[in-house]
Every structure is written in C-alpha cells, then in structure tokens.
Coordinates of C-alpha atoms in Angstrom, one line a residue:
Chain U
M213 CA -62.3 48.1 4.6
P214 CA -58.5 47.9 4.8
V215 CA -56.8 48.5 1.5
D216 CA -54.8 45.6 0.1
L217 CA -51.3 47.1 0.2
R218 CA -49.4 44.1 -1.1
S219 CA -46.7 45.0 -3.6
Y220 CA -44.8 42.8 -6.0
L221 CA -41.2 42.9 -7.2
G222 CA -41.2 40.3 -9.8
H223 CA -42.8 37.3 -8.2
V224 CA -41.7 38.4 -4.7
E225 CA -44.7 39.4 -2.6
L226 CA -44.2 42.2 0.0
P227 CA -46.9 43.1 2.5
N228 CA -46.7 46.8 1.8
P229 CA -45.0 49.2 -0.6
V230 CA -43.0 51.3 1.8
F231 CA -39.2 50.6 1.9
T232 CA -36.2 52.4 3.4
A233 CA -33.9 54.0 0.8
S234 CA -30.4 52.6 0.4
G235 CA -27.9 54.4 2.7
C236 CA -30.7 56.1 4.8
G237 CA -31.6 53.2 7.3
G238 CA -28.1 52.4 8.7
T239 CA -27.9 48.7 9.6
G240 CA -31.5 48.4 10.7
R241 CA -30.6 48.4 14.4
E242 CA -30.6 52.2 14.6
L243 CA -34.1 52.4 13.3
A244 CA -35.3 49.4 15.3
Q245 CA -35.1 51.7 18.4
F246 CA -38.0 53.6 16.9
F247 CA -40.1 51.1 15.0
D248 CA -40.2 47.4 14.0
V249 CA -38.3 47.1 10.8
T250 CA -40.4 44.0 9.9
R251 CA -43.5 46.1 9.6
I252 CA -42.3 48.0 6.5
G253 CA -42.4 46.4 3.0
A254 CA -38.6 45.9 2.9
F255 CA -35.5 47.2 4.5
V256 CA -33.0 48.3 1.9
T257 CA -29.4 48.2 3.1
R258 CA -26.7 50.8 2.4
S259 CA -24.6 49.8 -0.7
I260 CA -22.4 47.0 0.4
T261 CA -18.9 46.8 -1.1
M262 CA -16.4 44.0 -1.3
A263 CA -13.7 45.6 1.0
P264 CA -14.3 47.7 4.0
R265 CA -14.6 51.4 3.1
A266 CA -13.9 54.4 5.4
G267 CA -15.8 56.7 3.1
R268 CA -15.2 60.4 2.5
P269 CA -13.7 63.0 4.8
T270 CA -16.0 65.4 6.7
P271 CA -17.9 67.6 6.2
R272 CA -20.0 65.1 4.4
M273 CA -23.3 66.9 4.7
A274 CA -24.7 70.3 3.8
E275 CA -28.3 71.4 4.2
T276 CA -29.8 73.0 1.0
P277 CA -33.3 74.4 0.4
S278 CA -35.8 71.5 1.0
G279 CA -32.9 69.1 0.7
M280 CA -29.4 68.1 1.6
L281 CA -26.2 67.3 -0.1
S282 CA -24.2 64.3 1.2
A283 CA -21.1 62.6 0.2
V284 CA -20.6 59.7 2.6
G285 CA -18.6 57.7 0.1
L286 CA -20.2 54.3 0.7
Q287 CA -18.7 53.9 4.3
G288 CA -19.2 50.3 5.4
P289 CA -17.5 47.2 6.8
G290 CA -17.4 45.3 3.6
V291 CA -19.5 42.3 2.5
E292 CA -18.0 39.7 4.8
V293 CA -18.8 41.6 8.0
F294 CA -22.2 42.6 6.5
A295 CA -23.0 38.9 5.8
E296 CA -21.8 37.7 9.2
R297 CA -23.2 40.4 11.4
E298 CA -25.8 42.6 9.8
L299 CA -27.8 40.4 7.4
P300 CA -28.4 37.7 10.1
W301 CA -29.7 40.3 12.5
L302 CA -32.2 41.4 9.9
A303 CA -33.0 37.8 9.0
E304 CA -33.6 36.7 12.5
R305 CA -36.2 39.3 13.0
G306 CA -38.0 38.3 9.8
A307 CA -37.3 41.6 8.1
R308 CA -37.4 41.4 4.3
T309 CA -34.0 42.6 3.2
I310 CA -33.0 44.2 -0.1
V311 CA -29.3 44.3 -0.2
S312 CA -27.9 47.1 -2.2
I313 CA -24.5 46.4 -3.8
G314 CA -21.9 48.9 -5.1
G315 CA -18.6 48.1 -7.0
G316 CA -15.8 49.7 -9.1
S317 CA -16.0 47.0 -11.7
V318 CA -18.2 44.5 -13.4
A319 CA -16.1 41.8 -11.6
E320 CA -16.7 43.3 -8.2
Y321 CA -20.5 43.5 -8.7
T322 CA -20.4 39.8 -9.7
A323 CA -18.3 38.8 -6.8
L324 CA -20.7 40.6 -4.4
A325 CA -23.7 39.0 -6.0
R326 CA -22.0 35.5 -5.7
R327 CA -21.1 36.1 -2.1
L328 CA -24.7 37.1 -1.3
A329 CA -26.2 34.3 -3.2
G330 CA -25.3 31.9 -0.5
A331 CA -26.4 34.1 2.3
P332 CA -29.8 33.5 3.8
G333 CA -32.2 36.4 4.2
V334 CA -31.7 38.2 0.9
T335 CA -35.1 39.2 -0.5
A336 CA -33.7 41.0 -3.5
V337 CA -30.5 42.6 -4.7
E338 CA -30.5 46.2 -5.7
V339 CA -27.5 47.3 -8.0
N340 CA -26.3 50.8 -7.2
L341 CA -25.2 51.9 -10.6
S342 CA -24.1 55.3 -9.5
C343 CA -20.6 54.1 -8.6
P344 CA -17.5 55.2 -10.5
N345 CA -16.2 52.5 -12.9
V346 CA -12.5 52.4 -12.2
E347 CA -11.9 50.6 -15.5
D348 CA -13.5 53.6 -17.3
R349 CA -11.6 56.5 -15.9
G350 CA -14.1 56.8 -12.9
R351 CA -17.2 57.3 -15.1
V352 CA -20.2 56.1 -13.2
F353 CA -22.0 53.0 -14.6
A354 CA -25.3 54.7 -14.8
R355 CA -24.0 57.2 -17.3
D356 CA -23.0 54.4 -19.7
G357 CA -25.9 52.3 -20.6
S358 CA -23.9 49.4 -21.9
A359 CA -21.7 49.2 -18.8
A360 CA -24.8 49.4 -16.7
A361 CA -26.5 46.6 -18.6
E362 CA -23.3 44.5 -18.3
V363 CA -23.3 45.0 -14.6
V364 CA -27.0 44.0 -14.4
A365 CA -26.5 41.0 -16.5
S366 CA -23.6 39.6 -14.5
V367 CA -25.3 40.2 -11.2
R368 CA -28.5 38.6 -12.6
A369 CA -26.4 35.5 -13.7
A370 CA -24.7 35.3 -10.2
T371 CA -27.9 35.7 -8.2
R372 CA -30.3 32.9 -7.3
Y373 CA -33.2 32.6 -9.7
D374 CA -35.8 33.4 -7.2
V375 CA -34.1 36.6 -5.9
P376 CA -35.1 39.6 -8.0
V377 CA -32.4 42.0 -9.2
I378 CA -33.3 45.7 -9.0
A379 CA -31.3 48.2 -11.0
K380 CA -31.1 51.6 -9.3
L381 CA -30.9 54.5 -11.9
A382 CA -29.7 58.0 -11.5
P383 CA -31.6 61.0 -13.0
D384 CA -28.6 62.9 -14.2
V385 CA -28.1 60.9 -17.4
A386 CA -29.0 61.8 -20.9
D387 CA -31.9 59.4 -21.3
V388 CA -33.2 57.6 -18.3
V389 CA -35.7 55.6 -20.4
S390 CA -33.0 54.1 -22.6
L391 CA -30.9 53.4 -19.6
A392 CA -34.0 51.7 -18.0
R393 CA -34.6 49.7 -21.1
L394 CA -30.9 48.5 -21.4
C395 CA -31.0 47.3 -17.7
V396 CA -34.3 45.5 -18.3
D397 CA -32.8 43.9 -21.3
G398 CA -29.8 43.0 -19.2
G399 CA -32.0 41.1 -17.0
A400 CA -33.2 43.6 -14.3
D401 CA -36.5 42.3 -12.8
A402 CA -37.3 45.7 -11.4
L403 CA -36.0 49.3 -11.4
S404 CA -35.6 51.7 -8.6
M405 CA -35.3 55.4 -9.2
I406 CA -33.9 58.0 -8.4
N407 CA -30.5 57.9 -7.0
A408 CA -29.4 61.2 -5.7
P409 CA -28.2 63.5 -8.5
L410 CA -25.0 65.3 -8.1
G411 CA -25.1 68.8 -6.6
M412 CA -22.8 71.3 -4.9
S413 CA -22.9 74.2 -2.6
V414 CA -20.2 76.7 -1.7
D415 CA -19.8 78.2 1.8
V416 CA -19.7 81.9 1.4
D417 CA -18.0 82.3 4.8
T418 CA -15.2 79.9 4.3
M419 CA -15.3 80.6 0.6
R420 CA -14.8 76.9 0.0
P421 CA -17.1 74.0 -1.2
S422 CA -19.4 73.0 1.7
L423 CA -18.5 69.4 1.4
A424 CA -15.0 68.0 1.7
A425 CA -15.7 66.0 -1.4
G426 CA -16.8 69.1 -3.4
T427 CA -19.8 67.5 -5.0
G428 CA -22.5 65.4 -3.2
G429 CA -25.8 63.6 -3.8
L430 CA -28.8 65.9 -3.6
S431 CA -31.7 64.4 -1.8
G432 CA -35.0 65.5 -0.1
P433 CA -38.2 67.0 -1.5
A434 CA -36.0 69.3 -3.7
I435 CA -35.6 66.4 -6.1
R436 CA -39.1 65.0 -5.9
P437 CA -40.3 66.5 -9.3
L438 CA -37.2 65.0 -10.8
A439 CA -38.1 61.6 -9.4
V440 CA -41.7 61.7 -10.4
R441 CA -40.6 62.6 -13.9
C442 CA -38.3 59.7 -14.2
V443 CA -40.8 57.3 -12.7
W444 CA -43.5 58.6 -15.1
Q445 CA -41.2 58.4 -18.2
V446 CA -40.0 54.9 -17.5
H447 CA -43.4 53.5 -16.5
A448 CA -44.9 54.9 -19.8
A449 CA -42.2 53.2 -21.8
L450 CA -42.0 50.0 -19.8
P451 CA -45.4 49.5 -18.1
G452 CA -44.7 45.9 -17.1
V453 CA -41.6 46.6 -15.1
P454 CA -42.0 47.2 -11.3
I455 CA -40.5 50.5 -10.2
V456 CA -39.5 51.4 -6.7
G457 CA -39.9 55.1 -6.6
M458 CA -37.9 57.4 -4.3
G459 CA -36.7 60.9 -4.1
G460 CA -37.9 63.3 -1.4
V461 CA -40.9 61.3 -0.2
M462 CA -41.8 62.9 3.1
T463 CA -45.5 62.2 3.4
G464 CA -48.2 59.8 2.3
R465 CA -49.3 62.2 -0.3
D466 CA -45.7 62.2 -1.8
A467 CA -45.9 58.4 -1.7
L468 CA -49.1 58.4 -3.6
E469 CA -47.8 60.8 -6.1
M470 CA -45.0 58.3 -6.9
V471 CA -47.5 55.4 -7.1
L472 CA -49.8 57.3 -9.5
A473 CA -46.8 58.2 -11.7
G474 CA -46.1 54.4 -11.9
A475 CA -44.2 53.2 -8.9
C476 CA -45.4 49.9 -7.2
A477 CA -43.4 50.6 -4.2
V478 CA -41.9 53.8 -2.6
A479 CA -38.6 54.1 -0.6
V480 CA -38.2 56.7 2.1
G481 CA -34.7 58.3 2.5
T482 CA -33.9 61.7 3.7
A483 CA -37.2 61.9 5.5
L484 CA -35.8 59.3 8.0
F485 CA -33.1 61.7 9.1
H486 CA -35.8 64.3 9.9
D487 CA -38.3 61.9 11.4
P488 CA -37.1 58.4 12.4
Y489 CA -40.8 57.1 12.4
A490 CA -41.3 58.4 8.8
C491 CA -41.8 54.9 7.2
Q492 CA -44.6 53.9 9.5
R493 CA -46.3 57.4 9.2
I494 CA -46.1 57.4 5.4
L495 CA -47.5 53.9 5.2
R496 CA -50.4 54.9 7.5
E497 CA -51.0 58.1 5.5
L498 CA -50.8 56.3 2.2
E499 CA -53.4 53.8 3.3
E500 CA -55.7 56.5 4.5
L501 CA -55.4 58.4 1.2
L502 CA -56.1 55.2 -0.8
Q503 CA -59.1 54.5 1.3
A504 CA -60.5 57.9 1.0
R505 CA -60.2 57.7 -2.8
G506 CA -62.1 54.3 -2.8
F507 CA -59.3 52.0 -3.7
D508 CA -59.4 48.3 -2.6
R509 CA -55.9 47.6 -3.7
L510 CA -52.7 49.6 -4.0
A511 CA -52.1 47.9 -7.4
D512 CA -55.2 49.7 -8.8
A513 CA -53.5 53.0 -8.2
V514 CA -50.1 52.2 -9.8
G515 CA -49.6 54.3 -12.9
L516 CA -53.1 55.7 -12.7
A517 CA -52.0 59.2 -13.7
H518 CA -51.2 57.8 -17.2
R519 CA -54.9 57.3 -18.0
P520 CA -56.1 59.7 -20.7
A521 CA -57.5 63.0 -19.5
G522 CA -61.1 62.7 -18.7
A523 CA -61.1 59.0 -18.4
G524 CA -62.3 57.8 -15.0
P525 CA -60.1 55.6 -12.8
R526 CA -62.1 52.5 -13.8
N527 CA -61.0 52.3 -17.4
R528 CA -57.4 52.0 -16.4
I529 CA -58.2 49.3 -13.9
D530 CA -60.0 47.2 -16.4
L531 CA -57.2 47.5 -18.9
E532 CA -54.6 46.4 -16.3
E533 CA -56.6 43.4 -15.3
S534 CA -57.1 42.3 -18.9
S535 CA -53.5 42.7 -19.7
L536 CA -52.2 40.7 -16.8
Chain B
M180 CA -30.6 51.3 32.6
A181 CA -31.7 54.2 30.4
G182 CA -34.0 53.1 27.6
S183 CA -33.9 53.8 23.9
P184 CA -34.5 57.3 22.5
V185 CA -38.1 58.6 21.9
Q186 CA -39.6 61.2 19.7
V187 CA -41.8 63.6 21.4
T188 CA -43.7 66.8 20.7
G189 CA -42.7 69.0 23.7
T190 CA -44.2 72.3 24.8
V191 CA -41.7 75.0 25.3
L192 CA -41.9 76.0 29.0
T193 CA -39.4 78.9 29.2
T194 CA -37.0 80.7 27.0
R195 CA -34.2 82.8 28.3
R196 CA -31.0 84.6 27.1
V197 CA -27.8 83.6 28.9
E198 CA -25.1 86.0 27.9
A199 CA -24.5 85.5 24.1
Y200 CA -26.6 82.3 24.2
H201 CA -30.2 81.2 24.2
A202 CA -31.7 78.5 26.4
L203 CA -35.0 76.7 25.9
T204 CA -36.7 74.5 28.5
V205 CA -39.1 72.0 26.9
V206 CA -41.5 69.7 28.8
A207 CA -40.5 66.2 27.6
P208 CA -41.0 63.6 30.5
A209 CA -40.0 60.7 28.4
V210 CA -36.7 62.3 27.4
A211 CA -36.0 63.5 31.0
D212 CA -36.7 60.1 32.5
R213 CA -34.0 58.4 30.4
F214 CA -31.4 61.2 30.7
R215 CA -27.8 60.7 31.8
P216 CA -25.1 63.5 31.8
G217 CA -23.6 63.7 28.3
H218 CA -26.8 62.9 26.4
F219 CA -28.0 65.1 23.7
V220 CA -31.3 65.9 21.9
T221 CA -32.1 66.6 18.3
V222 CA -34.7 69.2 17.3
A223 CA -36.6 69.7 14.0
V224 CA -36.5 73.4 13.0
G225 CA -38.7 75.5 10.9
G226 CA -42.2 74.0 11.7
P227 CA -44.2 71.2 10.0
Y228 CA -43.6 72.5 6.4
S229 CA -40.0 73.4 7.0
S230 CA -37.5 73.5 4.2
M231 CA -34.8 72.7 6.7
L232 CA -34.7 68.9 6.8
T233 CA -31.7 68.2 9.0
R234 CA -32.2 68.0 12.7
R235 CA -30.1 70.3 15.0
A236 CA -28.3 68.5 17.8
F237 CA -27.9 70.1 21.3
A238 CA -26.3 68.7 24.4
I239 CA -28.8 68.6 27.3
H240 CA -28.0 71.3 29.9
D241 CA -30.4 70.4 32.6
V242 CA -33.3 68.2 33.4
K243 CA -35.9 69.0 36.1
P244 CA -38.9 67.1 37.4
D245 CA -41.4 70.0 36.8
Y246 CA -44.4 69.1 34.8
G247 CA -43.4 65.4 34.7
G248 CA -40.0 66.2 33.4
T249 CA -38.3 69.0 31.4
V250 CA -35.1 69.2 29.5
E251 CA -33.1 72.4 28.8
F252 CA -30.6 72.9 26.0
V253 CA -28.4 75.9 25.2
F254 CA -27.5 77.1 21.8
S255 CA -26.2 80.1 19.9
V256 CA -27.7 81.5 16.7
R257 CA -25.6 80.4 13.8
G258 CA -28.0 80.2 10.8
P259 CA -31.7 80.2 9.9
G260 CA -32.4 77.0 11.9
T261 CA -31.1 78.3 15.3
A262 CA -32.5 81.7 14.5
W263 CA -36.0 80.0 14.2
L264 CA -35.4 78.2 17.5
A265 CA -34.4 81.5 19.1
D266 CA -37.8 82.9 18.1
R267 CA -39.7 80.2 20.0
R268 CA -41.9 81.3 22.9
A269 CA -43.4 79.6 25.9
R270 CA -46.3 77.2 24.8
D271 CA -44.9 76.6 21.3
T272 CA -44.2 73.0 20.6
L273 CA -41.0 71.5 19.4
D274 CA -40.2 68.1 17.9
L275 CA -37.5 66.5 20.0
V276 CA -35.7 63.1 19.7
G277 CA -33.7 62.0 22.6
P278 CA -32.0 61.3 24.7
L279 CA -29.2 60.3 22.2
G280 CA -25.6 59.4 22.4
R281 CA -23.3 57.6 24.8
P282 CA -23.3 59.5 28.1
F283 CA -20.2 60.4 30.2
P284 CA -18.7 57.3 32.0
L285 CA -18.7 57.8 35.7
P286 CA -15.9 56.8 38.1
R287 CA -16.7 53.9 40.4
D288 CA -15.1 55.3 43.5
P289 CA -14.9 59.0 44.7
C290 CA -12.1 60.9 43.0
T291 CA -11.1 64.3 41.8
C292 CA -12.4 65.5 38.5
V293 CA -11.6 68.6 36.5
L294 CA -14.4 69.6 34.2
V295 CA -13.4 71.8 31.2
G296 CA -15.9 73.7 29.1
G297 CA -15.3 75.9 26.0
E298 CA -17.9 78.3 24.9
Y299 CA -21.4 76.8 25.5
G300 CA -19.9 73.3 25.7
S301 CA -19.8 73.9 29.4
A302 CA -23.7 73.6 29.3
S303 CA -23.5 69.8 29.6
L304 CA -21.0 69.8 32.6
F305 CA -23.2 71.0 35.4
V306 CA -25.5 68.0 35.6
L307 CA -22.3 65.9 35.3
A308 CA -20.8 67.8 38.3
D309 CA -23.9 67.3 40.3
V310 CA -23.9 63.4 39.7
L311 CA -20.1 63.4 40.4
Q312 CA -20.5 65.3 43.7
R313 CA -23.3 63.0 44.7
R314 CA -20.9 60.2 44.4
G315 CA -18.4 62.0 46.6
C316 CA -16.1 63.3 43.9
R317 CA -14.3 66.6 44.1
V318 CA -15.1 68.8 41.1
D319 CA -13.0 71.7 39.8
F320 CA -14.0 73.8 36.8
V321 CA -12.1 75.4 34.0
L322 CA -14.3 77.4 31.6
G323 CA -13.2 79.5 28.7
A324 CA -14.3 81.4 25.6
S325 CA -13.3 84.2 23.3
S326 CA -14.9 86.9 25.5
A327 CA -16.7 87.3 28.8
D328 CA -20.2 87.1 27.3
R329 CA -19.4 83.7 25.7
V330 CA -18.3 81.9 28.9
F331 CA -21.3 79.9 29.8
G332 CA -22.3 79.2 33.4
A333 CA -19.4 81.0 35.2
L334 CA -21.6 81.7 38.2
R335 CA -22.9 78.2 38.6
A336 CA -19.4 76.8 38.3
R337 CA -18.2 79.1 41.1
R338 CA -21.1 77.8 43.3
M339 CA -20.5 74.2 42.5
G340 CA -16.7 73.7 41.9
E341 CA -14.1 73.4 44.6
T342 CA -12.1 75.9 42.4
T343 CA -13.2 77.6 39.3
T344 CA -10.7 79.0 36.7
L345 CA -12.0 81.2 33.9
T346 CA -10.1 82.2 30.8
T347 CA -11.0 84.5 27.9
E348 CA -9.0 85.2 24.8
D349 CA -9.5 89.0 25.1
G350 CA -8.9 89.0 28.9
S351 CA -12.5 90.4 29.6
L352 CA -13.0 87.7 32.3
G353 CA -10.6 85.6 34.3
M354 CA -7.2 84.9 32.9
R355 CA -6.2 86.0 29.4
G356 CA -5.7 83.0 27.2
E357 CA -7.2 79.6 26.5
V358 CA -8.3 76.9 29.0
T359 CA -5.3 74.8 27.9
D360 CA -3.0 77.5 29.2
V361 CA -4.2 77.0 32.8
L362 CA -5.4 73.5 32.7
A363 CA -2.0 72.0 33.7
G364 CA -1.9 74.1 36.8
V365 CA -5.4 73.2 37.8
I366 CA -4.7 69.4 37.4
A367 CA -1.6 69.7 39.4
D368 CA -3.2 71.7 42.2
A369 CA -6.2 69.5 42.5
R370 CA -4.2 66.3 42.0
A371 CA -6.9 65.4 39.4
D372 CA -7.7 61.7 38.6
V373 CA -9.8 62.4 35.5
V374 CA -10.8 65.2 33.2
Y375 CA -14.1 65.8 31.4
A376 CA -14.1 68.2 28.6
C377 CA -16.8 69.6 26.2
G378 CA -16.3 72.3 23.6
P379 CA -14.8 73.0 20.2
M380 CA -12.7 70.4 18.6
A381 CA -9.5 72.5 18.8
M382 CA -9.9 72.9 22.6
L383 CA -10.5 69.1 23.0
R384 CA -7.4 68.4 21.2
G385 CA -5.4 70.8 23.5
V386 CA -7.0 69.4 26.6
T387 CA -6.3 65.9 25.6
A388 CA -2.6 66.8 25.0
V389 CA -2.3 68.2 28.6
C390 CA -4.0 65.1 30.1
V391 CA -1.7 62.7 28.2
E392 CA 1.2 64.5 29.6
F393 CA -0.1 64.0 33.2
G394 CA -1.1 60.4 32.3
I395 CA -4.7 60.9 33.4
P396 CA -7.8 59.7 31.5
V397 CA -9.9 62.5 29.7
Q398 CA -13.4 62.0 28.5
V399 CA -14.1 64.4 25.7
S400 CA -17.6 65.2 24.2
V401 CA -17.1 66.0 20.5
E402 CA -19.1 68.4 18.4
Q403 CA -19.7 67.3 14.8
A404 CA -22.2 68.4 12.1
M405 CA -24.9 65.7 11.9
A406 CA -28.1 65.3 10.0
C407 CA -30.1 62.7 11.9
G408 CA -28.4 62.2 15.4
V409 CA -29.6 58.5 15.5
G410 CA -26.8 56.8 13.5
I411 CA -28.3 56.4 10.1
C412 CA -26.9 59.4 8.0
M413 CA -23.2 58.6 8.5
T414 CA -22.1 62.3 8.2
C415 CA -20.8 62.9 11.7
V416 CA -17.8 60.6 11.6
V417 CA -14.5 61.0 13.5
P418 CA -11.4 59.0 13.2
V419 CA -11.1 57.1 16.5
I420 CA -8.7 54.3 17.6
A421 CA -10.7 51.2 18.8
E422 CA -9.5 48.8 21.5
D423 CA -7.9 46.6 18.8
G424 CA -5.7 49.4 17.8
V425 CA -7.4 50.0 14.5
T426 CA -8.6 53.4 13.5
R427 CA -12.2 53.6 12.4
M428 CA -14.4 56.3 11.2
V429 CA -17.0 56.2 13.9
R430 CA -20.2 58.1 14.3
A431 CA -20.1 61.0 16.9
C432 CA -23.9 60.5 17.4
T433 CA -24.2 56.8 18.4
D434 CA -20.5 55.7 19.2
G435 CA -19.9 59.1 20.9
P436 CA -20.3 62.0 21.4
V437 CA -18.1 61.1 24.5
F438 CA -14.9 59.3 23.7
L439 CA -11.7 58.7 25.6
G440 CA -9.6 61.8 24.5
E441 CA -6.4 59.8 23.6
R442 CA -8.4 57.5 21.2
V443 CA -9.5 60.4 19.0
R444 CA -7.2 61.3 16.3
F445 CA -7.8 65.1 16.6
D446 CA -5.0 65.9 14.0
D447 CA -6.8 63.8 11.4
V448 CA -10.4 65.1 12.0
G449 CA -11.7 66.2 8.6
T450 CA -9.6 63.6 6.7
I451 CA -9.6 59.9 6.3
P452 CA -6.3 58.9 7.9
F453 CA -4.3 56.6 5.5
D454 CA -4.2 53.8 8.1
A455 CA -7.9 54.0 8.9
L456 CA -9.9 50.8 8.3
G457 CA -11.1 50.9 4.6
A458 CA -9.1 54.0 3.8
P459 CA -8.5 54.5 0.1
G460 CA -5.6 52.4 -1.0
G461 CA -5.0 51.4 2.7
R462 CA -5.9 48.7 5.1
H463 CA -8.7 46.3 4.0
G464 CA -9.5 44.4 7.2

C-alpha cells in the first residue's frame, strides 16, 4: 500500500515532504532538465532581494570533508525580475513555490513581502534570517532574537493570510530554541532549519583563505548532526510547529532521520549539486523506508524519535491523534 | 538540436596516459549522441559513499560510435578527486552528467580558423577542428604549455592543421615563449577570420587582446571552478558584458563555457566590477 506522504505547512497541504533547499535549485529551469519540479513537495527559490545583486567575487566555493563552503552572496536579479520572469514560469507549470526572501533591514523584508503578496503562485514565504542587518553593524538577524522576531512579524503582517510564513534559522546562535520561540511568537507559521553555519578553510598552497569572501556557509553531510540536533531540540520545545528539516540530506535514510527528529518536511540542498536527480531519489527512498517500517502515513513518523525509550511506535501515534 | 543533459552511469572502456595527463574513455551513448564541440561533462568522484561532494568538470575531448557511443575526457591530477579518477580502470563505472554548456558557435560559410590551446585545454579543439574542416574551413593550430610534456595533442594537431605552431615556456618543444607571442604571426600568415581558444584564463586574456588588435572574433572556452555544472550552485561566475552593454556575473557552466572573448572582462575575473549589475553600491537595474 502506498504511504500517505502528504505534508502540511500550517494549513497548506503539500503532496510530499521533499523540497529543494533555498539557493540550491537555481530558478527551477535548470533542474527541470532533469526532473519535473511539480513532482516534489515544493520548490524553494534562492533568497530574493529587493535590488539585483552581483554577489561575491570568486572563488565562491571550496570543497571540505563531506561538505562544501560557499559564499555566493545572494546573487540574483532582484524581486521585480523574479516576479516577472521566474515566478510565473514556476506557476505556469503548477509547481508549489516557496519564495525565500533576504534583506538588510526590517523595511526591506516588509517591502519584499508586500511585493510578493500580489504575485500569483506563492505557496509560502521563507524568511532567510541569516542576512546581515545593515542597521545593526552587519550583525545577522538570526543572532539577535528580537530583530529576527521583528522581521518575522512584519513579514507576517504584509503577507496574505492564507500564505504561511516560514522562518529559516541558523544553527550558529547561542540558543536555537529561544530563537525559534521568538520567531513563532512573532507570527511564524513554520520553521526551517538549518541555514548553513559559517565556516572557513585556508588554501595551504596559496596560503590565503580558499574563498574570496574569507568565510562561507558550510553545507553537506558534514553539518547533518548539527541539523538533526536543532530539529530535535526545537520539536521538543515546540511540538506543534511544523519544521522543514535540512542540512546534508543525501539519501532517504537521512530524510527519515530528520523526520524522526521532528521535521514534517525535508529540504535537499548540496545533494543537488552532486546528483541533479537527488530530490526524486530521496522521495522514492523515503517512501520505501516508511513502507518497510509499516507506516501508512508520513505524519505518523514525524518526531517519533522523541517517544520514551522502550515505548513502541504506537504510543506516540495515539498521543498525536488525541492532541490534534 | 541537441537535447538536454542526462545523468548516466558509464563503464570505463579505456584509460591512458598522454604525456603529463590522463585520458578516460567512458561508454555513454546518451551523452555522445547529444555532443557538440565545446560541451563538457561532470563526473562524481570517490565512489558511492564519497566525502567529495562537488562534481569535477572536464571538456569532452572526443566522442566515438563504439559500443553505442563513447566520450573521452582529459585531466591532470590536481587533488584527491582527480587522483581517484586517475586510478580508474577499464570496466569500473563512473557517474557522468552531460553534455553540458554552450558549445562553440560554428561559422556559416567556410573560413580560416586558428585554434589556440593552452595546457590540456587543447583537448576540446580536435573535435572542433574536425567539424570545421568538414564544413570546408581551413584550420591552423597554436598549442602551448609550460614544458613539452604538458603540450596536449601536438601530433594530432600536426596531422590535422594546415600549420601547427608549438610554444613552451622552457623551450623544450617548439618556440620558447607563450602562445600569445606567436599568435599574431599565425593570424597574419593564415589571414584568419576567427580564433577559437581554450586554456588557462591568463592565456585567454592574452589571446583575446591579440584578436581585438586584428579586429577578428575570438571564441574562448573558460575554465572556472564549479560545484554542479548545471547552473544551480552559482559558484562559477565570470564578469561578462551582455548585448545591452551591461556587465553581469554569468555562470561559466550554463551561459558559457564558450564566450565571445571581447565580452569577457578578463582583468576583473575574481572581482565584482563596480559597474556590474547589482554590484555593491553600484548599478541597480
């Protein structure tokens, strides 16, 4: 019997829980050469900014053990071109599009949300909180709970009521749970985690940093335990909040790990660079693994690792059904 | 028209050493069918549980019809990924994605073409020469490298080209110097109409400067570090002047790797030019 893979972000139903991760799927056109982007749960765009951005100088990428460092610098055409050319292309095909937005101030995030509120084809808005706050000496929003909450609240207010707002959290903060709680209090309907933590490598031949920007976001399986920990902690503290788990998911097993830790959906990022068919493959593998473990619904597996030791999977399911 | 790229698990047919380089021939009919000169492939390295996540990109050196279609690419060992590739033997399998990139544009009418290759960049020029010659074009080669063992395909160039000029920096083969030192002479002697170049960025810059002086078009195939090769990682960007005169940071993998030389801002590679679209504090559309 096929497993019911439907996943919910707030009240929005998605046919399955596998997404692309922001900044790892291009505009959708590139991946459409390999698979149908409407077959995955949702297509998450790179972070869209108000103005066009040229990004960071090269080298932007360095391979590290089981991961990579990247510092692209949110290169993109700006929200106008995005709304005129990229979003309609996704909408015409019927892809469910989660638009990631990035800004340097609360006002910029608000303006982006307002611009997108009128655009058709936006399934949800993801707020990339790992952007430097120009009004706070470049400190990233995710490191300052109150600034993050303010951004989320203003985006929530500017976004249509039926479009969920997802706050994307970074792991390199003092307390991810309190940040998550502040974002939810600010109005976030869901959370996604983790954004790439900052890393760095030095090229011993040139004796210079490997990346032109010096530091870059670390992604890939190297950060998966960090992601699972964050998902676990936040799900334990806020069990009712949907979590999109991401960070080094390469296989269906990795996706199931995220789900068991508490994610109701899983985003695939760096794996797409290695294997352009990764989303399809991970979805198929996840379904097979759920089937092999006797699950009828994906929802029954979400957060199942939190049940007390020795308790069978059933207990947890009963609890969940009675509480909802 | 060539179709979209595909991912295949290809079987290694042959491996060989060519001077300082390695060449692998892989059975991949779906890639070979869609191939045009200038295309490249990306290869996953390190096996199924690899800790190396980024794909390695290589220009396609040759395609042959054997076993339904094979592709050959040339590489030099630069790190653990290419060292792993160099250890592949016949009948091993490789995960290939291709063909990728924008191929070399071809002249509509027969003309005289100079093909310039630096190091193993010349690998992609021979299939190009073949297509050009079948269209009635005259082909002249200029190949160069630091030393004789790093000049790729000198023999084949001598066989195919109307003339072949070789340069090495240490003088161990051909003229002592760089390809840019002899290029002006070759262009003048052959009365070249167009130049095709593939090699290190510094060489492409020099070749472009010579061609601009002669007022002839030059198609350059750039080499940039990339993670995916399919246009999603945004790490292989180069500053290129578009038709509207605006400089944009464009992807070498999908917008290139072949560009019109005079459009590439070689002096600004590795930076974000202040007048590029979306540059910090600069132009905003």
